[in-house]
Structures are given as structure tokens and as C-alpha cells.
PDB file of C-alpha atoms in Angstrom:
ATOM      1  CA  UNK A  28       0.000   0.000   0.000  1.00 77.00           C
ATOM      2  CA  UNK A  29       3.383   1.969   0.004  1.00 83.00           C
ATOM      3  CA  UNK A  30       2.929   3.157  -3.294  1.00 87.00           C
ATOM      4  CA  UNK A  31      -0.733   3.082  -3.135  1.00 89.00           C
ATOM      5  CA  UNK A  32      -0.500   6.344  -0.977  1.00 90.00           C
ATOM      6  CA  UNK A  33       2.454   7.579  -2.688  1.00 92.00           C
ATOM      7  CA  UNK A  34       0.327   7.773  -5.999  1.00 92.00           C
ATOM      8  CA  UNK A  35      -2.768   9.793  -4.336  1.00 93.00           C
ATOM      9  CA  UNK A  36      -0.135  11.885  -3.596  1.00 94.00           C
ATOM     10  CA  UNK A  37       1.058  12.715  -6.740  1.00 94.00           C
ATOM     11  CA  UNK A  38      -2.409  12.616  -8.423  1.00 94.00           C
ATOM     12  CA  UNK A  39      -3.868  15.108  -5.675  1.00 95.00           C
ATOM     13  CA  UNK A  40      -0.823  17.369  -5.513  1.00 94.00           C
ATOM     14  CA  UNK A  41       0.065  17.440  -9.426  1.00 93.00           C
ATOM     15  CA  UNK A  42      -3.260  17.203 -11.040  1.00 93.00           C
ATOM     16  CA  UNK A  43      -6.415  18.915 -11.373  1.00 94.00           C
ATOM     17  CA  UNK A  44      -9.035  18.030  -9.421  1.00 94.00           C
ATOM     18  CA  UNK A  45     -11.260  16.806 -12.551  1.00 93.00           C
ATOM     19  CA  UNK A  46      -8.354  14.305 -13.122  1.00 93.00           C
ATOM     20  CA  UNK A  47      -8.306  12.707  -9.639  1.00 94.00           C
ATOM     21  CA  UNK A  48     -10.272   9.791 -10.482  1.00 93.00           C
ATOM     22  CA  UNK A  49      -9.641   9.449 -14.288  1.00 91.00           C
ATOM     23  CA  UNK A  50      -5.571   9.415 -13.931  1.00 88.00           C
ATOM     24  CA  UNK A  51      -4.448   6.050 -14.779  1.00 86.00           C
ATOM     25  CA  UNK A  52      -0.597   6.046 -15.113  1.00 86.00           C
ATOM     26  CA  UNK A  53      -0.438   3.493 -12.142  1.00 85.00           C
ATOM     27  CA  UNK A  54      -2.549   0.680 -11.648  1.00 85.00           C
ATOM     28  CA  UNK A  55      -3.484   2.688  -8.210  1.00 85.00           C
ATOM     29  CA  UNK A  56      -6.015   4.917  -9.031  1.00 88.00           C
ATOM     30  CA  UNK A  57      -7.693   7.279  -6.774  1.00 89.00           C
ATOM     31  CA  UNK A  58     -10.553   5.299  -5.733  1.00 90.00           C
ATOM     32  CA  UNK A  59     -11.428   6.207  -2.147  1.00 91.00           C
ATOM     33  CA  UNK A  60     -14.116   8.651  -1.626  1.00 93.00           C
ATOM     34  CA  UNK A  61     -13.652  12.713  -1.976  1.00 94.00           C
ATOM     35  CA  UNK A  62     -12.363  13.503   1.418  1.00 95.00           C
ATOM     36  CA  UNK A  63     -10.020  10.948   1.719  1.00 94.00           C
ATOM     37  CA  UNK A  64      -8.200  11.989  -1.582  1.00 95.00           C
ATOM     38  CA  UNK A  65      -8.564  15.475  -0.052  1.00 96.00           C
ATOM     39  CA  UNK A  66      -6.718  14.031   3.038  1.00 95.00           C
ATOM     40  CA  UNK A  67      -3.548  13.008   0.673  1.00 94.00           C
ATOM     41  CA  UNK A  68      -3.873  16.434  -0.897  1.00 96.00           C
ATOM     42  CA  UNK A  69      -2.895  18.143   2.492  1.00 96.00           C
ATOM     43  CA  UNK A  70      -0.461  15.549   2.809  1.00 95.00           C
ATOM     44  CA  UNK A  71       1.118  16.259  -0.257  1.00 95.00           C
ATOM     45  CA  UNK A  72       2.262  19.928   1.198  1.00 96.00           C
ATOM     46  CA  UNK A  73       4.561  18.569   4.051  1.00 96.00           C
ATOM     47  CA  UNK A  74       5.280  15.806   1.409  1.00 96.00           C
ATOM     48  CA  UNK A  75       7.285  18.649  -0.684  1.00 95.00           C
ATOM     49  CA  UNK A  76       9.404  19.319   2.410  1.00 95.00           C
ATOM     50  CA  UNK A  77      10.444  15.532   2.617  1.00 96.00           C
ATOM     51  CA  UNK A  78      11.230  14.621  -1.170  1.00 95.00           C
ATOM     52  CA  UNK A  79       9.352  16.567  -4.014  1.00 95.00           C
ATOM     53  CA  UNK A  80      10.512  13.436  -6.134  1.00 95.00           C
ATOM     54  CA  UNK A  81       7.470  11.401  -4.403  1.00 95.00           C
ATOM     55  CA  UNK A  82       5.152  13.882  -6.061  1.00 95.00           C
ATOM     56  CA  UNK A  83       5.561  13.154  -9.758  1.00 94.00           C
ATOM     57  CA  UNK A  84       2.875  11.365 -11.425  1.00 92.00           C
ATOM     58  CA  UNK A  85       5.155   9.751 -13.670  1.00 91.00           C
ATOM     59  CA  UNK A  86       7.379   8.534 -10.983  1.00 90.00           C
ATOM     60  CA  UNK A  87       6.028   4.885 -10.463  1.00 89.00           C
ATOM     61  CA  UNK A  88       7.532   2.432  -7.564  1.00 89.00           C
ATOM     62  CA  UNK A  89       9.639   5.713  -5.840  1.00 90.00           C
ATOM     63  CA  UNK A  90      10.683   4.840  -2.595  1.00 91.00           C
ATOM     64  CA  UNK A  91      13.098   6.910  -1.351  1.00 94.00           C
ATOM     65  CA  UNK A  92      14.453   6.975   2.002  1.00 94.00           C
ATOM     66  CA  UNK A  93      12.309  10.016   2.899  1.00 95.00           C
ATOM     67  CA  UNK A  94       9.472   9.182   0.885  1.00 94.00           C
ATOM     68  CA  UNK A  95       9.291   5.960   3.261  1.00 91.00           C
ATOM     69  CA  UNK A  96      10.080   7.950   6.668  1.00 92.00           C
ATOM     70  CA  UNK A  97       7.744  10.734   5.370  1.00 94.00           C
ATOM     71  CA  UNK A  98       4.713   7.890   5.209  1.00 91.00           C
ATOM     72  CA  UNK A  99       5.589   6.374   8.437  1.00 88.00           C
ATOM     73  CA  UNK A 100       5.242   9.650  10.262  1.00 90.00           C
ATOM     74  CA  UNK A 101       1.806  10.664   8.741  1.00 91.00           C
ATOM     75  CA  UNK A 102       0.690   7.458   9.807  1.00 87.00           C
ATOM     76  CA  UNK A 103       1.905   7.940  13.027  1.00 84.00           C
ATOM     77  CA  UNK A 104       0.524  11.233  13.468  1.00 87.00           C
ATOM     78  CA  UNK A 105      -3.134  10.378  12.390  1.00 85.00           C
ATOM     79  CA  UNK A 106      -2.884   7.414  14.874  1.00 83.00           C
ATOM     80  CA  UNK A 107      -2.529   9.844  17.768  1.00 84.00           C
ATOM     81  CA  UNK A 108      -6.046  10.946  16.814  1.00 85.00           C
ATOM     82  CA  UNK A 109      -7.127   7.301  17.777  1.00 81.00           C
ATOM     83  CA  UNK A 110      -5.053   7.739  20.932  1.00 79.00           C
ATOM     84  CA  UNK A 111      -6.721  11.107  21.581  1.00 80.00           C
ATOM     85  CA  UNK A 112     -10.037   9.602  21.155  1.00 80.00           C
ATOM     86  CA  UNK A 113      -9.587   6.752  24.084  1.00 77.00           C
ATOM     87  CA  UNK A 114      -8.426   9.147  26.139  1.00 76.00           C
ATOM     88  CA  UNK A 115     -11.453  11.971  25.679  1.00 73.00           C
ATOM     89  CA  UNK A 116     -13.727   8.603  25.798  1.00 73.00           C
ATOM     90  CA  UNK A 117     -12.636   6.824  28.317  1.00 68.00           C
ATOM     91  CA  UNK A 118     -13.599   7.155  31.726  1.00 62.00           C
ATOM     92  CA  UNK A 119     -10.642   7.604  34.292  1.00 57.00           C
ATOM     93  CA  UNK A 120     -11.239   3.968  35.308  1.00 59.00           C
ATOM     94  CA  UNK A 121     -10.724   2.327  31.749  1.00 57.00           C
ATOM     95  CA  UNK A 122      -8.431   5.359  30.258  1.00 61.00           C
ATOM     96  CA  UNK A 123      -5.254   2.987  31.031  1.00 64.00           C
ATOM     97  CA  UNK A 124      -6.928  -0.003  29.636  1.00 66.00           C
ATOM     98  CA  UNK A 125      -7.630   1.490  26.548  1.00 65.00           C
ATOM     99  CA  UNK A 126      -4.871   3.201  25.834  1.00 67.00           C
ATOM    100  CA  UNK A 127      -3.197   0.167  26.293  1.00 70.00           C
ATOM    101  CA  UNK A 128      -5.302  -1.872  24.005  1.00 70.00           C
ATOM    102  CA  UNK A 129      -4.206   0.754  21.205  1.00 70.00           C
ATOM    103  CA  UNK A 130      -0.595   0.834  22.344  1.00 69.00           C
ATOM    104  CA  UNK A 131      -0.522  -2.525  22.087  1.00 71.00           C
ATOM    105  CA  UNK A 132      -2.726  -3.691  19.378  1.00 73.00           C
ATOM    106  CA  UNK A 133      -0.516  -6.098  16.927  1.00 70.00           C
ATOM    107  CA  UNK A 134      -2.611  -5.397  14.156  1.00 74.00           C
ATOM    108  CA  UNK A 135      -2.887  -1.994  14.044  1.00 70.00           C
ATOM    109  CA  UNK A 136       1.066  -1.373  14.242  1.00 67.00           C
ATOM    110  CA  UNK A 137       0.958  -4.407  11.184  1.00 66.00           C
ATOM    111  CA  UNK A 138      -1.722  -3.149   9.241  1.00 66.00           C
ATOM    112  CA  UNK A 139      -1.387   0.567   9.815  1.00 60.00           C
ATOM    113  CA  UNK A 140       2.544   1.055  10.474  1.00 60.00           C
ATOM    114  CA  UNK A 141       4.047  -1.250   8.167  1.00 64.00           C
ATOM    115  CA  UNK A 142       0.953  -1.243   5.244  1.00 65.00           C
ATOM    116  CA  UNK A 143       0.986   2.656   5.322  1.00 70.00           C
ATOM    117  CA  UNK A 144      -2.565   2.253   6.342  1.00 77.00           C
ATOM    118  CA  UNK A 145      -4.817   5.304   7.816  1.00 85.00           C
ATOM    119  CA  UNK A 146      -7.102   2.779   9.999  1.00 82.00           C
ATOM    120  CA  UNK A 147      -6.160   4.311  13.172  1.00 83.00           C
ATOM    121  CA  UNK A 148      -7.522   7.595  11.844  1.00 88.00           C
ATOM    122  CA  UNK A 149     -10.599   6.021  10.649  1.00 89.00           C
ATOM    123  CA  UNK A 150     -11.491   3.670  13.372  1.00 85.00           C
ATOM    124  CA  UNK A 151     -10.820   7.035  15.892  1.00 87.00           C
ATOM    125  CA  UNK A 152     -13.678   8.938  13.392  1.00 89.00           C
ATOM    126  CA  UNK A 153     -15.753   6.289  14.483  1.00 88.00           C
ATOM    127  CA  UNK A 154     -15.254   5.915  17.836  1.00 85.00           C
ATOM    128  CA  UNK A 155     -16.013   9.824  18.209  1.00 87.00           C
ATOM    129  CA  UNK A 156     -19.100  10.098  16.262  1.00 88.00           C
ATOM    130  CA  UNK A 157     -20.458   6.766  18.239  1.00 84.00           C
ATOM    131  CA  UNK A 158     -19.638   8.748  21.401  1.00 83.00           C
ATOM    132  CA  UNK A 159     -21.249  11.757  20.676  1.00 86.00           C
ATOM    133  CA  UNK A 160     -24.361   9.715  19.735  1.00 85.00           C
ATOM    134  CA  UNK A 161     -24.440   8.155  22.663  1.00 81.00           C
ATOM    135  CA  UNK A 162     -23.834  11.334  24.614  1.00 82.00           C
ATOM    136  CA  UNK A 163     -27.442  12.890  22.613  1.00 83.00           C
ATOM    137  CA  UNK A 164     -24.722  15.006  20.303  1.00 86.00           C
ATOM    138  CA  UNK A 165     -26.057  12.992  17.491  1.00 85.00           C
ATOM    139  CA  UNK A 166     -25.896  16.102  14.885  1.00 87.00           C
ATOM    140  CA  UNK A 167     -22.534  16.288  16.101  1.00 90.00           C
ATOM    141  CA  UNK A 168     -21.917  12.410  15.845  1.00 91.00           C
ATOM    142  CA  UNK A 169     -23.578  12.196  12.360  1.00 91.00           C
ATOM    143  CA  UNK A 170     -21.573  15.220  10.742  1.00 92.00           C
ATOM    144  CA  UNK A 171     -18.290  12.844  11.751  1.00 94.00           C
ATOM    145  CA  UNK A 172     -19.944   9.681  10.649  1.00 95.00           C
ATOM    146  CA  UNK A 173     -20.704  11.207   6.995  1.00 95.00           C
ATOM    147  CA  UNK A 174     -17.253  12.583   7.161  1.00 96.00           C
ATOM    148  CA  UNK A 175     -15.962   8.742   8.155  1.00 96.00           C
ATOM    149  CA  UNK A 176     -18.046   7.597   5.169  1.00 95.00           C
ATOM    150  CA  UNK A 177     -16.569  10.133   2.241  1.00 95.00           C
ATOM    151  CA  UNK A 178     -12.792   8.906   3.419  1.00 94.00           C
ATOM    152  CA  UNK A 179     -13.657   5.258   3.181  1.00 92.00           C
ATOM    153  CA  UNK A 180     -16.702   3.729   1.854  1.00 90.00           C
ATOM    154  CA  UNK A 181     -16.286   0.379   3.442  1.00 90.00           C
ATOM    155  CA  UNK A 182     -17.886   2.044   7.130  1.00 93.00           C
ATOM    156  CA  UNK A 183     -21.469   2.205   4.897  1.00 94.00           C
ATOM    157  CA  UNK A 184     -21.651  -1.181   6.275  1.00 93.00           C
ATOM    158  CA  UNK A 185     -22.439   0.215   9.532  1.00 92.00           C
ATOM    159  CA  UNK A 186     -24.645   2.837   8.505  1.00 93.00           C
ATOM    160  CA  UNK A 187     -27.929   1.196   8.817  1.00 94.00           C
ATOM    161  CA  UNK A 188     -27.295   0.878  12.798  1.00 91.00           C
ATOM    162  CA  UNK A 189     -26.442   3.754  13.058  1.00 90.00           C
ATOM    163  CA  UNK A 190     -29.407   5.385  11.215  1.00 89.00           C
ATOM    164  CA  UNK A 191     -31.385   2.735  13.232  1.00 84.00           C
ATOM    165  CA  UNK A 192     -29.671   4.332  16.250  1.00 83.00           C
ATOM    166  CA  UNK A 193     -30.556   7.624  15.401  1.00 83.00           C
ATOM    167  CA  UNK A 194     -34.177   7.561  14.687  1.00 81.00           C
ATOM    168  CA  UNK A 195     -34.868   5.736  17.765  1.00 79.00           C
ATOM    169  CA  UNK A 196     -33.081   7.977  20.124  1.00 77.00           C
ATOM    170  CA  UNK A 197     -33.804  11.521  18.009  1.00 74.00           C
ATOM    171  CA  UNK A 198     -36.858  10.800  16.568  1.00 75.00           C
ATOM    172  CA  UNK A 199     -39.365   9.675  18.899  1.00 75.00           C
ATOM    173  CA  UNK A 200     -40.814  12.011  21.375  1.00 70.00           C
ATOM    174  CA  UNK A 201     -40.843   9.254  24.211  1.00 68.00           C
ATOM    175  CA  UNK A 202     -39.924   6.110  25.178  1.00 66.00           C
ATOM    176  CA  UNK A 203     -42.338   4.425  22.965  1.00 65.00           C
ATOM    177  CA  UNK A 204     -41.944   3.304  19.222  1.00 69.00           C
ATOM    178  CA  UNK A 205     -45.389   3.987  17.810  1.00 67.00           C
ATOM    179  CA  UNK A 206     -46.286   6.472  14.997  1.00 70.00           C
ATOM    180  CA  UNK A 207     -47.936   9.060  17.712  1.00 71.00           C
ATOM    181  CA  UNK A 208     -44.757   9.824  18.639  1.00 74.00           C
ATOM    182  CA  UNK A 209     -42.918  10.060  15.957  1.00 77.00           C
ATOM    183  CA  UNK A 210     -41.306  13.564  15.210  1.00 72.00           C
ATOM    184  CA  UNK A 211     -40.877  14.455  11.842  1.00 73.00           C
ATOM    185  CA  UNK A 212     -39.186  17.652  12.444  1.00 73.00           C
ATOM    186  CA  UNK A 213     -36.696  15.809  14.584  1.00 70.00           C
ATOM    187  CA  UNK A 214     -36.259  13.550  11.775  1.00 71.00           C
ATOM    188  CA  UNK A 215     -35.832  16.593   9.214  1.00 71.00           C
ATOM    189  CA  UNK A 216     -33.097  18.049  11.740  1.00 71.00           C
ATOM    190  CA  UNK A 217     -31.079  14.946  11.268  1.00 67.00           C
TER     191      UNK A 217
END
């Protein structure tokens, strides 16, 4: 996935945006929803500092030395978000548990640290928008979830429990399901 990333990077940084998704010099095309590739677009600016070499379309298997360190270290940095996450979640009881279940997690330093992954980044977009659902900040926890869902698709899998979740705890004026108290200007809010 090395040079899976490295190619949104040059696509986003060296193309227009009507060629994101048509660009086909590499057999890695942009195929991740909008805000991801907008995500390897403001990569690409720190990228320049590291090796402007990574950048060019044209370019195919680069792998420089700071191409590779360059990688590792946005990886590393959108992981904190996941470690941020735990912490802001967690209450003071569990806070060391979970941060040691990230910490230590096997497959996230595999997957994430070694595959040039973003999961950590993801799976903390999720964690936060399930929070603030289950807080009753569900305009809040539904603005991150459609965020989560235009950086990777594969999350729509979970979207009918969530919307599930939503229109039984936002929807309904009281404890009951029945159609008497349904709101629909509740469910128009959503």
C-alpha cells in the first residue's frame, strides 16, 4: 500500500481536481471517496518538504528513504487521533486499559505502520461520532460519521445501525416506538 498512498499523492498534488479519479498512469487509481483523496492532498504539502521526487505522477515504484520515513510519520501522526479519542472517551477507570489496548494492538502497528494504512484515523472517526451519539450530540456524531463515510466507503456497512440508532433515540418524542410519537421535524433536523 506503500505506493498506493504515494500515488494519491502525486495525483492530488500534481493534477487537477477533474483528473483525480480518471488518472491512470499506475494501476493505483484514486478510488477512495472525496475527502479521503482530499486528506492526501494536504499531505502532499509537508510531502514537498520531505522529497518533491514522491510527487511526480510519472514517478512509479519511488521509494526513497524520505518518501518511506515521510509515510511512516503521517501514519503515526493520524494514529494519535485514535489515541486522543480513548483518552477523551474513556472514563478515568478504563483510560489505562484502553490506551493500552491501542498501544498494544498487533494489528494496528501491522496493518497501519508497516501497510501505510490510515485505519487508526478512521477507526478514531468512528469511535467519536459513536460517542457523541451516545452522549445525545447525534448532529454532532452524524456530521463525523458522513465525514468517516466520504474517506472510506467500506464504514457504509455500519450505517444502517447507526441510522437505526438515530431515529430511535432523536426521533421519537418518548420512550415508545409507535407512529404518535414520531417527530418528523426531529427527523428533518437529522
Amino acid at each position: 500500500d506503500f505506493e498506493v498512498h504515494r500515488n494519491w499523492l502525486a495525483i492530488t498534488s500534481s493534477l487537477p481536481i477533474s483528473e483525480w479519479y480518471i488518472e491512470s498512469t499506475s494501476q493505483w487509481t484514486l478510488d477512495y471517496p472525496p475527502f479521503f483523496a482530499w486528506f492526501e492532498y494536504a499531505l502532499s504539502f509537508p510531502a514537498k518538504l520531505f522529497d518533491e521526487q514522491m510527487l511526480d505522477v510519472e514517478n512509479l515504484e519511488y521509494a526513497s528513504a524520505n518518501t518511506v520515513l515521510f509515510q511512516r510519520l503521517t501514519v503515526i501522526a493520524a494514529d494519535t487521533l485514535l489515541l486522543v479519542s480513548v483518552i477523551v472517551l474513556s472514563s478515568s477507570r478504563v483510560k489505562l486499559g484502553g490506551l493500552l489496548c491501542v498501544l498494544c494492538s498487533f494489528g494496528l502497528f501491522v496493518v497501519d505502520h508497516i501497510h501505510f494504512q490510515y485505519n487508526g484515523l478512521l477507526s478514531a472517526m468512528l469511535l467519536l461520532s459513536l460517542a457523541m451519539m451516545s452522549k445525545g450530540e447525534s448532529v454532532v456524531g452524524s456530521v463525523l460519521f458522513a465525514v468517516l463515510l466520504n474517506m472510506k466507503h467500506i464504514y457504509v456497512y455500519i450505517a444502517p445501525a447507526v441510522f437505526v440508532h438515530l431515529l430511535r433515540n432523536d426521533c421519537f418524542t418518548n420512550d415508545s416506538i409507535s407512529f404518535r410519537s414520531f417527530s418528523l421535524r426531529r427527523f428533518l433536523l437529522l
